[in-house]
Amino acid sequence: MAETVEPQVVPGSVEVEESKSKSGLEPGYLVICWNDPVNFMQYVTHVFQRVFGWNREKAEFHMLQVHEQGKSALTRESFEKAEHYVHQLQHYSLHATMERED
Amino acid sequence: MFVLTRREQAQLLNVLQLYPRIPPAHYRLSKSGRLPEPEESQKLLDEALAEVRASNRKTLQAFLSEPTRFTASAKTLQFTLSETEAEWLLQVLNDVRVGSWVSAGSPENFLAALNEKTTADIWAMEIAGYFEAHLLDALSNS
């Protein structure tokens, strides 16, 4: 990501949320955002806030994970909800995918 | 409301004319492909993105043709848009930025990739980014 801001983040204060599945046997899908050098850090934070309704601190935590570790698992969801989130993130031109959790 | 010079207005209109810039079917729904009916799901994503871009293209034309969008005052122009419109324009500009980056060969280092073939792409990428930064600042203060 292109560097534009230096946000203040408290690591370890944020956890990946997951929705309750109807059955414990249903596979979960991780919504993953991947790093690229073109999307501004401020933009990625903004998109996470808009798409997931997160506060700034949580959005910046995941943005920094993407920037520093190459990717961030944003949430674990059912297939339909994960697909919905990937569509939303890609409407904003972020590099996001959904991956089945083993 | 933003205050633009006439040159900034011309640059904004130039980059917006490039929309949509990201190639169709550029994005994948999954890297691993371990999804139920992966081809059908990918097709659904491609169709959804194509639909959004077609709709945005129409909205963009209407948006720019509104007579009150740009109003002149002395040497500058006032560019008026609502918060919802700013959020939408941010998506449009980022499509141009990312699509221009893809067209330039997805370089890690933009300046190192600058040559005769990539100049127009990198110019569009930087101009779109310039306006995005202003929109992000305005949205974060709203």
JSON list of C-alpha atoms in Angstrom, two decimals:
[
{"chain": "A", "resi": 1, "resn": "MET", "atom": "CA", "xyz": [0.00, 0.00, 0.00]},
{"chain": "A", "resi": 2, "resn": "ALA", "atom": "CA", "xyz": [1.14, 3.51, -0.63]},
{"chain": "A", "resi": 3, "resn": "GLU", "atom": "CA", "xyz": [2.10, 5.18, 2.64]},
{"chain": "A", "resi": 4, "resn": "THR", "atom": "CA", "xyz": [0.16, 8.30, 3.53]},
{"chain": "A", "resi": 5, "resn": "VAL", "atom": "CA", "xyz": [-0.49, 8.16, 7.25]},
{"chain": "A", "resi": 6, "resn": "GLU", "atom": "CA", "xyz": [1.07, 6.88, 10.44]},
{"chain": "A", "resi": 7, "resn": "PRO", "atom": "CA", "xyz": [-1.88, 5.75, 12.54]},
{"chain": "A", "resi": 8, "resn": "GLN", "atom": "CA", "xyz": [-1.70, 4.98, 16.23]},
{"chain": "A", "resi": 9, "resn": "VAL", "atom": "CA", "xyz": [-2.71, 1.40, 16.89]},
{"chain": "A", "resi": 10, "resn": "VAL", "atom": "CA", "xyz": [-2.78, -0.73, 20.02]},
{"chain": "A", "resi": 11, "resn": "PRO", "atom": "CA", "xyz": [-1.86, -4.27, 18.87]},
{"chain": "A", "resi": 12, "resn": "GLY", "atom": "CA", "xyz": [-3.66, -7.19, 20.40]},
{"chain": "A", "resi": 13, "resn": "SER", "atom": "CA", "xyz": [-6.80, -5.26, 21.18]},
{"chain": "A", "resi": 14, "resn": "VAL", "atom": "CA", "xyz": [-8.71, -6.51, 18.16]},
{"chain": "A", "resi": 15, "resn": "GLU", "atom": "CA", "xyz": [-9.91, -9.97, 17.29]},
{"chain": "A", "resi": 16, "resn": "VAL", "atom": "CA", "xyz": [-11.33, -11.41, 14.09]},
{"chain": "A", "resi": 17, "resn": "GLU", "atom": "CA", "xyz": [-15.06, -11.76, 14.52]},
{"chain": "A", "resi": 18, "resn": "GLU", "atom": "CA", "xyz": [-17.15, -14.54, 13.12]},
{"chain": "A", "resi": 19, "resn": "SER", "atom": "CA", "xyz": [-20.84, -14.92, 12.54]},
{"chain": "A", "resi": 20, "resn": "LYS", "atom": "CA", "xyz": [-22.72, -17.79, 14.15]},
{"chain": "A", "resi": 21, "resn": "SER", "atom": "CA", "xyz": [-23.31, -20.60, 11.65]},
{"chain": "A", "resi": 22, "resn": "LYS", "atom": "CA", "xyz": [-26.53, -22.56, 11.72]},
{"chain": "A", "resi": 23, "resn": "SER", "atom": "CA", "xyz": [-24.59, -25.76, 12.09]},
{"chain": "A", "resi": 24, "resn": "GLY", "atom": "CA", "xyz": [-21.18, -26.50, 13.53]},
{"chain": "A", "resi": 25, "resn": "LEU", "atom": "CA", "xyz": [-20.55, -28.64, 10.45]},
{"chain": "A", "resi": 26, "resn": "GLU", "atom": "CA", "xyz": [-20.79, -25.73, 8.02]},
{"chain": "A", "resi": 27, "resn": "PRO", "atom": "CA", "xyz": [-17.35, -24.73, 6.74]},
{"chain": "A", "resi": 28, "resn": "GLY", "atom": "CA", "xyz": [-16.23, -21.22, 7.52]},
{"chain": "A", "resi": 29, "resn": "TYR", "atom": "CA", "xyz": [-14.78, -18.83, 4.97]},
{"chain": "A", "resi": 30, "resn": "LEU", "atom": "CA", "xyz": [-12.14, -16.25, 5.74]},
{"chain": "A", "resi": 31, "resn": "VAL", "atom": "CA", "xyz": [-12.39, -12.89, 4.02]},
{"chain": "A", "resi": 32, "resn": "ILE", "atom": "CA", "xyz": [-8.79, -11.93, 3.28]},
{"chain": "A", "resi": 33, "resn": "CYS", "atom": "CA", "xyz": [-7.41, -8.62, 2.11]},
{"chain": "A", "resi": 34, "resn": "TRP", "atom": "CA", "xyz": [-4.05, -8.79, 0.34]},
{"chain": "A", "resi": 35, "resn": "ASN", "atom": "CA", "xyz": [-1.38, -6.13, 0.17]},
{"chain": "A", "resi": 36, "resn": "ASP", "atom": "CA", "xyz": [-0.67, -4.13, -2.96]},
{"chain": "A", "resi": 37, "resn": "PRO", "atom": "CA", "xyz": [1.46, -1.02, -3.50]},
{"chain": "A", "resi": 38, "resn": "VAL", "atom": "CA", "xyz": [-1.28, 1.09, -5.05]},
{"chain": "A", "resi": 39, "resn": "ASN", "atom": "CA", "xyz": [-4.07, 1.51, -2.48]},
{"chain": "A", "resi": 40, "resn": "PHE", "atom": "CA", "xyz": [-3.42, 4.27, 0.06]},
{"chain": "A", "resi": 41, "resn": "MET", "atom": "CA", "xyz": [-3.27, 3.18, 3.70]},
{"chain": "A", "resi": 42, "resn": "GLN", "atom": "CA", "xyz": [-5.84, 5.84, 4.57]},
{"chain": "A", "resi": 43, "resn": "TYR", "atom": "CA", "xyz": [-8.12, 4.54, 1.82]},
{"chain": "A", "resi": 44, "resn": "VAL", "atom": "CA", "xyz": [-7.90, 0.93, 3.02]},
{"chain": "A", "resi": 45, "resn": "THR", "atom": "CA", "xyz": [-8.74, 2.03, 6.58]},
{"chain": "A", "resi": 46, "resn": "HIS", "atom": "CA", "xyz": [-11.68, 4.04, 5.27]},
{"chain": "A", "resi": 47, "resn": "VAL", "atom": "CA", "xyz": [-13.02, 1.10, 3.25]},
{"chain": "A", "resi": 48, "resn": "PHE", "atom": "CA", "xyz": [-12.79, -1.29, 6.21]},
{"chain": "A", "resi": 49, "resn": "GLN", "atom": "CA", "xyz": [-14.76, 1.19, 8.31]},
{"chain": "A", "resi": 50, "resn": "ARG", "atom": "CA", "xyz": [-17.42, 1.55, 5.61]},
{"chain": "A", "resi": 51, "resn": "VAL", "atom": "CA", "xyz": [-17.79, -2.12, 4.68]},
{"chain": "A", "resi": 52, "resn": "PHE", "atom": "CA", "xyz": [-17.61, -3.66, 8.16]},
{"chain": "A", "resi": 53, "resn": "GLY", "atom": "CA", "xyz": [-18.78, -0.72, 10.27]},
{"chain": "A", "resi": 54, "resn": "TRP", "atom": "CA", "xyz": [-15.60, -0.94, 12.34]},
{"chain": "A", "resi": 55, "resn": "ASN", "atom": "CA", "xyz": [-14.20, 1.86, 14.44]},
{"chain": "A", "resi": 56, "resn": "ARG", "atom": "CA", "xyz": [-11.00, 3.54, 13.29]},
{"chain": "A", "resi": 57, "resn": "GLU", "atom": "CA", "xyz": [-8.76, 1.62, 15.68]},
{"chain": "A", "resi": 58, "resn": "LYS", "atom": "CA", "xyz": [-9.89, -1.79, 14.45]},
{"chain": "A", "resi": 59, "resn": "ALA", "atom": "CA", "xyz": [-9.80, -0.74, 10.81]},
{"chain": "A", "resi": 60, "resn": "GLU", "atom": "CA", "xyz": [-6.23, 0.56, 11.22]},
{"chain": "A", "resi": 61, "resn": "PHE", "atom": "CA", "xyz": [-5.15, -2.63, 12.97]},
{"chain": "A", "resi": 62, "resn": "HIS", "atom": "CA", "xyz": [-6.21, -4.73, 9.97]},
{"chain": "A", "resi": 63, "resn": "MET", "atom": "CA", "xyz": [-4.85, -2.19, 7.48]},
{"chain": "A", "resi": 64, "resn": "LEU", "atom": "CA", "xyz": [-1.43, -2.40, 9.17]},
{"chain": "A", "resi": 65, "resn": "GLN", "atom": "CA", "xyz": [-1.61, -6.20, 9.14]},
{"chain": "A", "resi": 66, "resn": "VAL", "atom": "CA", "xyz": [-2.17, -6.07, 5.39]},
{"chain": "A", "resi": 67, "resn": "HIS", "atom": "CA", "xyz": [0.68, -3.61, 4.95]},
{"chain": "A", "resi": 68, "resn": "GLU", "atom": "CA", "xyz": [3.22, -5.34, 7.18]},
{"chain": "A", "resi": 69, "resn": "GLN", "atom": "CA", "xyz": [2.31, -9.02, 6.81]},
{"chain": "A", "resi": 70, "resn": "GLY", "atom": "CA", "xyz": [1.01, -9.03, 3.25]},
{"chain": "A", "resi": 71, "resn": "LYS", "atom": "CA", "xyz": [-2.54, -9.98, 4.17]},
{"chain": "A", "resi": 72, "resn": "SER", "atom": "CA", "xyz": [-5.13, -9.86, 6.90]},
{"chain": "A", "resi": 73, "resn": "ALA", "atom": "CA", "xyz": [-8.00, -12.21, 7.68]},
{"chain": "A", "resi": 74, "resn": "LEU", "atom": "CA", "xyz": [-10.77, -9.67, 8.18]},
{"chain": "A", "resi": 75, "resn": "THR", "atom": "CA", "xyz": [-13.58, -11.92, 9.28]},
{"chain": "A", "resi": 76, "resn": "ARG", "atom": "CA", "xyz": [-14.78, -15.53, 9.27]},
{"chain": "A", "resi": 77, "resn": "GLU", "atom": "CA", "xyz": [-18.24, -16.01, 7.84]},
{"chain": "A", "resi": 78, "resn": "SER", "atom": "CA", "xyz": [-20.68, -18.34, 6.14]},
{"chain": "A", "resi": 79, "resn": "PHE", "atom": "CA", "xyz": [-20.21, -18.67, 2.37]},
{"chain": "A", "resi": 80, "resn": "GLU", "atom": "CA", "xyz": [-22.93, -16.15, 1.54]},
{"chain": "A", "resi": 81, "resn": "LYS", "atom": "CA", "xyz": [-21.75, -13.47, 3.96]},
{"chain": "A", "resi": 82, "resn": "ALA", "atom": "CA", "xyz": [-18.09, -13.90, 2.98]},
{"chain": "A", "resi": 83, "resn": "GLU", "atom": "CA", "xyz": [-19.06, -13.63, -0.68]},
{"chain": "A", "resi": 84, "resn": "HIS", "atom": "CA", "xyz": [-21.02, -10.45, 0.07]},
{"chain": "A", "resi": 85, "resn": "TYR", "atom": "CA", "xyz": [-18.04, -8.86, 1.83]},
{"chain": "A", "resi": 86, "resn": "VAL", "atom": "CA", "xyz": [-15.62, -9.78, -0.97]},
{"chain": "A", "resi": 87, "resn": "HIS", "atom": "CA", "xyz": [-17.99, -8.19, -3.49]},
{"chain": "A", "resi": 88, "resn": "GLN", "atom": "CA", "xyz": [-18.16, -5.02, -1.37]},
{"chain": "A", "resi": 89, "resn": "LEU", "atom": "CA", "xyz": [-14.37, -4.81, -0.97]},
{"chain": "A", "resi": 90, "resn": "GLN", "atom": "CA", "xyz": [-13.84, -5.34, -4.68]},
{"chain": "A", "resi": 91, "resn": "HIS", "atom": "CA", "xyz": [-16.35, -2.58, -5.48]},
{"chain": "A", "resi": 92, "resn": "TYR", "atom": "CA", "xyz": [-13.77, -0.38, -3.72]},
{"chain": "A", "resi": 93, "resn": "SER", "atom": "CA", "xyz": [-11.00, -1.98, -5.84]},
{"chain": "A", "resi": 94, "resn": "LEU", "atom": "CA", "xyz": [-9.29, -3.67, -2.92]},
{"chain": "A", "resi": 95, "resn": "HIS", "atom": "CA", "xyz": [-7.55, -7.00, -3.49]},
{"chain": "A", "resi": 96, "resn": "ALA", "atom": "CA", "xyz": [-9.80, -9.26, -1.41]},
{"chain": "A", "resi": 97, "resn": "THR", "atom": "CA", "xyz": [-10.66, -12.93, -1.65]},
{"chain": "A", "resi": 98, "resn": "MET", "atom": "CA", "xyz": [-12.50, -15.57, 0.35]},
{"chain": "A", "resi": 99, "resn": "GLU", "atom": "CA", "xyz": [-10.75, -18.77, 1.36]},
{"chain": "A", "resi": 100, "resn": "ARG", "atom": "CA", "xyz": [-12.22, -21.88, 2.95]},
{"chain": "A", "resi": 101, "resn": "GLU", "atom": "CA", "xyz": [-10.93, -22.37, 6.45]},
{"chain": "A", "resi": 102, "resn": "ASP", "atom": "CA", "xyz": [-9.51, -25.83, 7.15]},
{"chain": "B", "resi": 1, "resn": "MET", "atom": "CA", "xyz": [-17.43, 21.82, -1.28]},
{"chain": "B", "resi": 2, "resn": "PHE", "atom": "CA", "xyz": [-13.93, 21.95, -2.79]},
{"chain": "B", "resi": 3, "resn": "VAL", "atom": "CA", "xyz": [-12.18, 24.88, -4.36]},
{"chain": "B", "resi": 4, "resn": "LEU", "atom": "CA", "xyz": [-10.37, 23.92, -7.57]},
{"chain": "B", "resi": 5, "resn": "THR", "atom": "CA", "xyz": [-8.27, 25.83, -10.02]},
{"chain": "B", "resi": 6, "resn": "ARG", "atom": "CA", "xyz": [-9.32, 25.50, -13.65]},
{"chain": "B", "resi": 7, "resn": "ARG", "atom": "CA", "xyz": [-6.29, 23.33, -14.26]},
{"chain": "B", "resi": 8, "resn": "GLU", "atom": "CA", "xyz": [-7.31, 21.00, -11.41]},
{"chain": "B", "resi": 9, "resn": "GLN", "atom": "CA", "xyz": [-10.81, 20.80, -12.83]},
{"chain": "B", "resi": 10, "resn": "ALA", "atom": "CA", "xyz": [-9.40, 19.85, -16.24]},
{"chain": "B", "resi": 11, "resn": "GLN", "atom": "CA", "xyz": [-7.23, 17.14, -14.67]},
{"chain": "B", "resi": 12, "resn": "LEU", "atom": "CA", "xyz": [-10.17, 15.79, -12.66]},
{"chain": "B", "resi": 13, "resn": "LEU", "atom": "CA", "xyz": [-12.36, 15.58, -15.75]},
{"chain": "B", "resi": 14, "resn": "ASN", "atom": "CA", "xyz": [-9.54, 13.91, -17.69]},
{"chain": "B", "resi": 15, "resn": "VAL", "atom": "CA", "xyz": [-9.09, 11.11, -15.17]},
{"chain": "B", "resi": 16, "resn": "LEU", "atom": "CA", "xyz": [-12.83, 10.59, -14.73]},
{"chain": "B", "resi": 17, "resn": "GLN", "atom": "CA", "xyz": [-13.17, 10.07, -18.47]},
{"chain": "B", "resi": 18, "resn": "LEU", "atom": "CA", "xyz": [-10.97, 6.98, -18.05]},
{"chain": "B", "resi": 19, "resn": "TYR", "atom": "CA", "xyz": [-13.55, 5.23, -15.84]},
{"chain": "B", "resi": 20, "resn": "PRO", "atom": "CA", "xyz": [-13.93, 2.24, -15.74]},
{"chain": "B", "resi": 21, "resn": "ARG", "atom": "CA", "xyz": [-10.23, 1.45, -15.87]},
{"chain": "B", "resi": 22, "resn": "ILE", "atom": "CA", "xyz": [-9.87, -1.94, -14.15]},
{"chain": "B", "resi": 23, "resn": "PRO", "atom": "CA", "xyz": [-10.03, -4.69, -16.78]},
{"chain": "B", "resi": 24, "resn": "PRO", "atom": "CA", "xyz": [-13.15, -6.92, -16.70]},
{"chain": "B", "resi": 25, "resn": "ALA", "atom": "CA", "xyz": [-12.66, -10.17, -14.78]},
{"chain": "B", "resi": 26, "resn": "HIS", "atom": "CA", "xyz": [-9.50, -8.78, -13.16]},
{"chain": "B", "resi": 27, "resn": "TYR", "atom": "CA", "xyz": [-10.44, -9.85, -9.66]},
{"chain": "B", "resi": 28, "resn": "ARG", "atom": "CA", "xyz": [-10.73, -13.42, -8.42]},
{"chain": "B", "resi": 29, "resn": "LEU", "atom": "CA", "xyz": [-13.22, -14.43, -5.75]},
{"chain": "B", "resi": 30, "resn": "SER", "atom": "CA", "xyz": [-10.74, -16.92, -4.26]},
{"chain": "B", "resi": 31, "resn": "LYS", "atom": "CA", "xyz": [-7.04, -17.68, -4.61]},
{"chain": "B", "resi": 32, "resn": "SER", "atom": "CA", "xyz": [-7.36, -21.34, -3.69]},
{"chain": "B", "resi": 33, "resn": "GLY", "atom": "CA", "xyz": [-10.59, -21.91, -5.64]},
{"chain": "B", "resi": 34, "resn": "ARG", "atom": "CA", "xyz": [-11.84, -24.15, -2.83]},
{"chain": "B", "resi": 35, "resn": "LEU", "atom": "CA", "xyz": [-15.43, -23.00, -3.04]},
{"chain": "B", "resi": 36, "resn": "PRO", "atom": "CA", "xyz": [-18.68, -24.78, -3.86]},
{"chain": "B", "resi": 37, "resn": "GLU", "atom": "CA", "xyz": [-19.32, -24.16, -7.59]},
{"chain": "B", "resi": 38, "resn": "PRO", "atom": "CA", "xyz": [-16.26, -21.91, -8.00]},
{"chain": "B", "resi": 39, "resn": "GLU", "atom": "CA", "xyz": [-16.87, -21.08, -11.67]},
{"chain": "B", "resi": 40, "resn": "GLU", "atom": "CA", "xyz": [-20.46, -20.04, -11.00]},
{"chain": "B", "resi": 41, "resn": "SER", "atom": "CA", "xyz": [-19.39, -17.92, -8.03]},
{"chain": "B", "resi": 42, "resn": "GLN", "atom": "CA", "xyz": [-16.67, -16.24, -10.08]},
{"chain": "B", "resi": 43, "resn": "LYS", "atom": "CA", "xyz": [-19.17, -15.52, -12.85]},
{"chain": "B", "resi": 44, "resn": "LEU", "atom": "CA", "xyz": [-21.51, -13.95, -10.31]},
{"chain": "B", "resi": 45, "resn": "LEU", "atom": "CA", "xyz": [-18.71, -11.68, -9.08]},
{"chain": "B", "resi": 46, "resn": "ASP", "atom": "CA", "xyz": [-17.73, -10.67, -12.62]},
{"chain": "B", "resi": 47, "resn": "GLU", "atom": "CA", "xyz": [-21.36, -9.85, -13.45]},
{"chain": "B", "resi": 48, "resn": "ALA", "atom": "CA", "xyz": [-21.88, -7.89, -10.23]},
{"chain": "B", "resi": 49, "resn": "LEU", "atom": "CA", "xyz": [-18.77, -5.78, -10.82]},
{"chain": "B", "resi": 50, "resn": "ALA", "atom": "CA", "xyz": [-19.69, -5.17, -14.47]},
{"chain": "B", "resi": 51, "resn": "GLU", "atom": "CA", "xyz": [-23.18, -4.08, -13.42]},
{"chain": "B", "resi": 52, "resn": "VAL", "atom": "CA", "xyz": [-21.83, -1.66, -10.80]},
{"chain": "B", "resi": 53, "resn": "ARG", "atom": "CA", "xyz": [-19.36, -0.15, -13.28]},
{"chain": "B", "resi": 54, "resn": "ALA", "atom": "CA", "xyz": [-22.01, 0.31, -15.97]},
{"chain": "B", "resi": 55, "resn": "SER", "atom": "CA", "xyz": [-24.26, 2.00, -13.43]},
{"chain": "B", "resi": 56, "resn": "ASN", "atom": "CA", "xyz": [-21.38, 4.17, -12.16]},
{"chain": "B", "resi": 57, "resn": "ARG", "atom": "CA", "xyz": [-20.54, 5.22, -15.71]},
{"chain": "B", "resi": 58, "resn": "LYS", "atom": "CA", "xyz": [-24.11, 6.48, -16.23]},
{"chain": "B", "resi": 59, "resn": "THR", "atom": "CA", "xyz": [-24.15, 8.18, -12.85]},
{"chain": "B", "resi": 60, "resn": "LEU", "atom": "CA", "xyz": [-20.80, 9.82, -13.60]},
{"chain": "B", "resi": 61, "resn": "GLN", "atom": "CA", "xyz": [-22.10, 11.37, -16.81]},
{"chain": "B", "resi": 62, "resn": "ALA", "atom": "CA", "xyz": [-25.16, 12.75, -15.03]},
{"chain": "B", "resi": 63, "resn": "PHE", "atom": "CA", "xyz": [-23.05, 13.90, -12.07]},
{"chain": "B", "resi": 64, "resn": "LEU", "atom": "CA", "xyz": [-20.67, 15.93, -14.21]},
{"chain": "B", "resi": 65, "resn": "SER", "atom": "CA", "xyz": [-23.38, 17.42, -16.39]},
{"chain": "B", "resi": 66, "resn": "GLU", "atom": "CA", "xyz": [-25.25, 19.04, -13.50]},
{"chain": "B", "resi": 67, "resn": "PRO", "atom": "CA", "xyz": [-24.93, 22.80, -14.04]},
{"chain": "B", "resi": 68, "resn": "THR", "atom": "CA", "xyz": [-24.38, 23.53, -10.35]},
{"chain": "B", "resi": 69, "resn": "ARG", "atom": "CA", "xyz": [-21.58, 20.98, -10.00]},
{"chain": "B", "resi": 70, "resn": "PHE", "atom": "CA", "xyz": [-18.87, 23.52, -10.81]},
{"chain": "B", "resi": 71, "resn": "THR", "atom": "CA", "xyz": [-19.53, 27.18, -10.11]},
{"chain": "B", "resi": 72, "resn": "ALA", "atom": "CA", "xyz": [-17.01, 29.85, -11.02]},
{"chain": "B", "resi": 73, "resn": "SER", "atom": "CA", "xyz": [-15.76, 32.50, -8.63]},
{"chain": "B", "resi": 74, "resn": "ALA", "atom": "CA", "xyz": [-12.93, 34.80, -9.73]},
{"chain": "B", "resi": 75, "resn": "LYS", "atom": "CA", "xyz": [-9.96, 32.57, -10.64]},
{"chain": "B", "resi": 76, "resn": "THR", "atom": "CA", "xyz": [-11.24, 29.39, -8.99]},
{"chain": "B", "resi": 77, "resn": "LEU", "atom": "CA", "xyz": [-14.14, 26.96, -9.21]},
{"chain": "B", "resi": 78, "resn": "GLN", "atom": "CA", "xyz": [-16.30, 25.61, -6.44]},
{"chain": "B", "resi": 79, "resn": "PHE", "atom": "CA", "xyz": [-16.87, 21.87, -6.79]},
{"chain": "B", "resi": 80, "resn": "THR", "atom": "CA", "xyz": [-19.92, 20.89, -4.77]},
{"chain": "B", "resi": 81, "resn": "LEU", "atom": "CA", "xyz": [-20.85, 17.35, -3.80]},
{"chain": "B", "resi": 82, "resn": "SER", "atom": "CA", "xyz": [-22.65, 15.65, -0.93]},
{"chain": "B", "resi": 83, "resn": "GLU", "atom": "CA", "xyz": [-21.01, 13.18, 1.46]},
{"chain": "B", "resi": 84, "resn": "THR", "atom": "CA", "xyz": [-22.71, 10.29, -0.36]},
{"chain": "B", "resi": 85, "resn": "GLU", "atom": "CA", "xyz": [-21.43, 11.60, -3.68]},
{"chain": "B", "resi": 86, "resn": "ALA", "atom": "CA", "xyz": [-17.93, 12.00, -2.23]},
{"chain": "B", "resi": 87, "resn": "GLU", "atom": "CA", "xyz": [-17.97, 8.37, -1.07]},
{"chain": "B", "resi": 88, "resn": "TRP", "atom": "CA", "xyz": [-19.10, 7.24, -4.53]},
{"chain": "B", "resi": 89, "resn": "LEU", "atom": "CA", "xyz": [-16.53, 9.43, -6.30]},
{"chain": "B", "resi": 90, "resn": "LEU", "atom": "CA", "xyz": [-13.82, 7.92, -4.12]},
{"chain": "B", "resi": 91, "resn": "GLN", "atom": "CA", "xyz": [-14.68, 4.46, -5.50]},
{"chain": "B", "resi": 92, "resn": "VAL", "atom": "CA", "xyz": [-14.69, 5.77, -9.05]},
{"chain": "B", "resi": 93, "resn": "LEU", "atom": "CA", "xyz": [-11.32, 7.50, -8.66]},
{"chain": "B", "resi": 94, "resn": "ASN", "atom": "CA", "xyz": [-9.77, 4.44, -7.04]},
{"chain": "B", "resi": 95, "resn": "ASP", "atom": "CA", "xyz": [-10.92, 2.30, -9.96]},
{"chain": "B", "resi": 96, "resn": "VAL", "atom": "CA", "xyz": [-9.00, 4.67, -12.24]},
{"chain": "B", "resi": 97, "resn": "ARG", "atom": "CA", "xyz": [-5.97, 4.61, -9.93]},
{"chain": "B", "resi": 98, "resn": "VAL", "atom": "CA", "xyz": [-5.83, 0.80, -9.60]},
{"chain": "B", "resi": 99, "resn": "GLY", "atom": "CA", "xyz": [-6.74, 0.19, -13.24]},
{"chain": "B", "resi": 100, "resn": "SER", "atom": "CA", "xyz": [-4.00, 2.55, -14.42]},
{"chain": "B", "resi": 101, "resn": "TRP", "atom": "CA", "xyz": [-1.53, 0.77, -12.15]},
{"chain": "B", "resi": 102, "resn": "VAL", "atom": "CA", "xyz": [-2.57, -2.57, -13.67]},
{"chain": "B", "resi": 103, "resn": "SER", "atom": "CA", "xyz": [-2.20, -1.09, -17.16]},
{"chain": "B", "resi": 104, "resn": "ALA", "atom": "CA", "xyz": [1.33, 0.09, -16.25]},
{"chain": "B", "resi": 105, "resn": "GLY", "atom": "CA", "xyz": [2.26, -3.51, -15.41]},
{"chain": "B", "resi": 106, "resn": "SER", "atom": "CA", "xyz": [1.44, -3.45, -11.67]},
{"chain": "B", "resi": 107, "resn": "PRO", "atom": "CA", "xyz": [4.84, -2.03, -10.68]},
{"chain": "B", "resi": 108, "resn": "GLU", "atom": "CA", "xyz": [6.07, -2.08, -7.07]},
{"chain": "B", "resi": 109, "resn": "ASN", "atom": "CA", "xyz": [8.03, 1.12, -7.63]},
{"chain": "B", "resi": 110, "resn": "PHE", "atom": "CA", "xyz": [6.08, 3.66, -9.68]},
{"chain": "B", "resi": 111, "resn": "LEU", "atom": "CA", "xyz": [8.97, 5.98, -10.47]},
{"chain": "B", "resi": 112, "resn": "ALA", "atom": "CA", "xyz": [11.24, 3.13, -11.54]},
{"chain": "B", "resi": 113, "resn": "ALA", "atom": "CA", "xyz": [8.50, 1.96, -13.90]},
{"chain": "B", "resi": 114, "resn": "LEU", "atom": "CA", "xyz": [8.15, 5.36, -15.55]},
{"chain": "B", "resi": 115, "resn": "ASN", "atom": "CA", "xyz": [8.93, 5.21, -19.27]},
{"chain": "B", "resi": 116, "resn": "GLU", "atom": "CA", "xyz": [7.36, 6.25, -22.57]},
{"chain": "B", "resi": 117, "resn": "LYS", "atom": "CA", "xyz": [4.81, 3.42, -22.45]},
{"chain": "B", "resi": 118, "resn": "THR", "atom": "CA", "xyz": [3.73, 3.92, -18.84]},
{"chain": "B", "resi": 119, "resn": "THR", "atom": "CA", "xyz": [3.73, 7.72, -18.57]},
{"chain": "B", "resi": 120, "resn": "ALA", "atom": "CA", "xyz": [0.01, 8.14, -19.26]},
{"chain": "B", "resi": 121, "resn": "ASP", "atom": "CA", "xyz": [-0.92, 5.34, -16.85]},
{"chain": "B", "resi": 122, "resn": "ILE", "atom": "CA", "xyz": [1.25, 6.61, -14.03]},
{"chain": "B", "resi": 123, "resn": "TRP", "atom": "CA", "xyz": [0.03, 10.17, -14.61]},
{"chain": "B", "resi": 124, "resn": "ALA", "atom": "CA", "xyz": [-3.60, 9.00, -14.31]},
{"chain": "B", "resi": 125, "resn": "MET", "atom": "CA", "xyz": [-2.74, 6.97, -11.22]},
{"chain": "B", "resi": 126, "resn": "GLU", "atom": "CA", "xyz": [-1.14, 9.94, -9.49]},
{"chain": "B", "resi": 127, "resn": "ILE", "atom": "CA", "xyz": [-3.84, 12.44, -10.46]},
{"chain": "B", "resi": 128, "resn": "ALA", "atom": "CA", "xyz": [-6.59, 10.08, -9.26]},
{"chain": "B", "resi": 129, "resn": "GLY", "atom": "CA", "xyz": [-4.63, 9.63, -6.03]},
{"chain": "B", "resi": 130, "resn": "TYR", "atom": "CA", "xyz": [-4.33, 13.39, -5.59]},
{"chain": "B", "resi": 131, "resn": "PHE", "atom": "CA", "xyz": [-8.10, 13.83, -5.64]},
{"chain": "B", "resi": 132, "resn": "GLU", "atom": "CA", "xyz": [-8.66, 10.72, -3.54]},
{"chain": "B", "resi": 133, "resn": "ALA", "atom": "CA", "xyz": [-6.44, 12.15, -0.80]},
{"chain": "B", "resi": 134, "resn": "HIS", "atom": "CA", "xyz": [-8.54, 15.33, -0.70]},
{"chain": "B", "resi": 135, "resn": "LEU", "atom": "CA", "xyz": [-11.80, 13.35, -0.60]},
{"chain": "B", "resi": 136, "resn": "LEU", "atom": "CA", "xyz": [-10.49, 11.11, 2.18]},
{"chain": "B", "resi": 137, "resn": "ASP", "atom": "CA", "xyz": [-9.50, 14.14, 4.23]},
{"chain": "B", "resi": 138, "resn": "ALA", "atom": "CA", "xyz": [-12.93, 15.68, 3.72]},
{"chain": "B", "resi": 139, "resn": "LEU", "atom": "CA", "xyz": [-14.74, 12.45, 4.59]},
{"chain": "B", "resi": 140, "resn": "SER", "atom": "CA", "xyz": [-12.67, 11.86, 7.71]},
{"chain": "B", "resi": 141, "resn": "ASN", "atom": "CA", "xyz": [-13.54, 15.36, 8.92]},
{"chain": "B", "resi": 142, "resn": "SER", "atom": "CA", "xyz": [-17.25, 15.08, 8.13]}
]
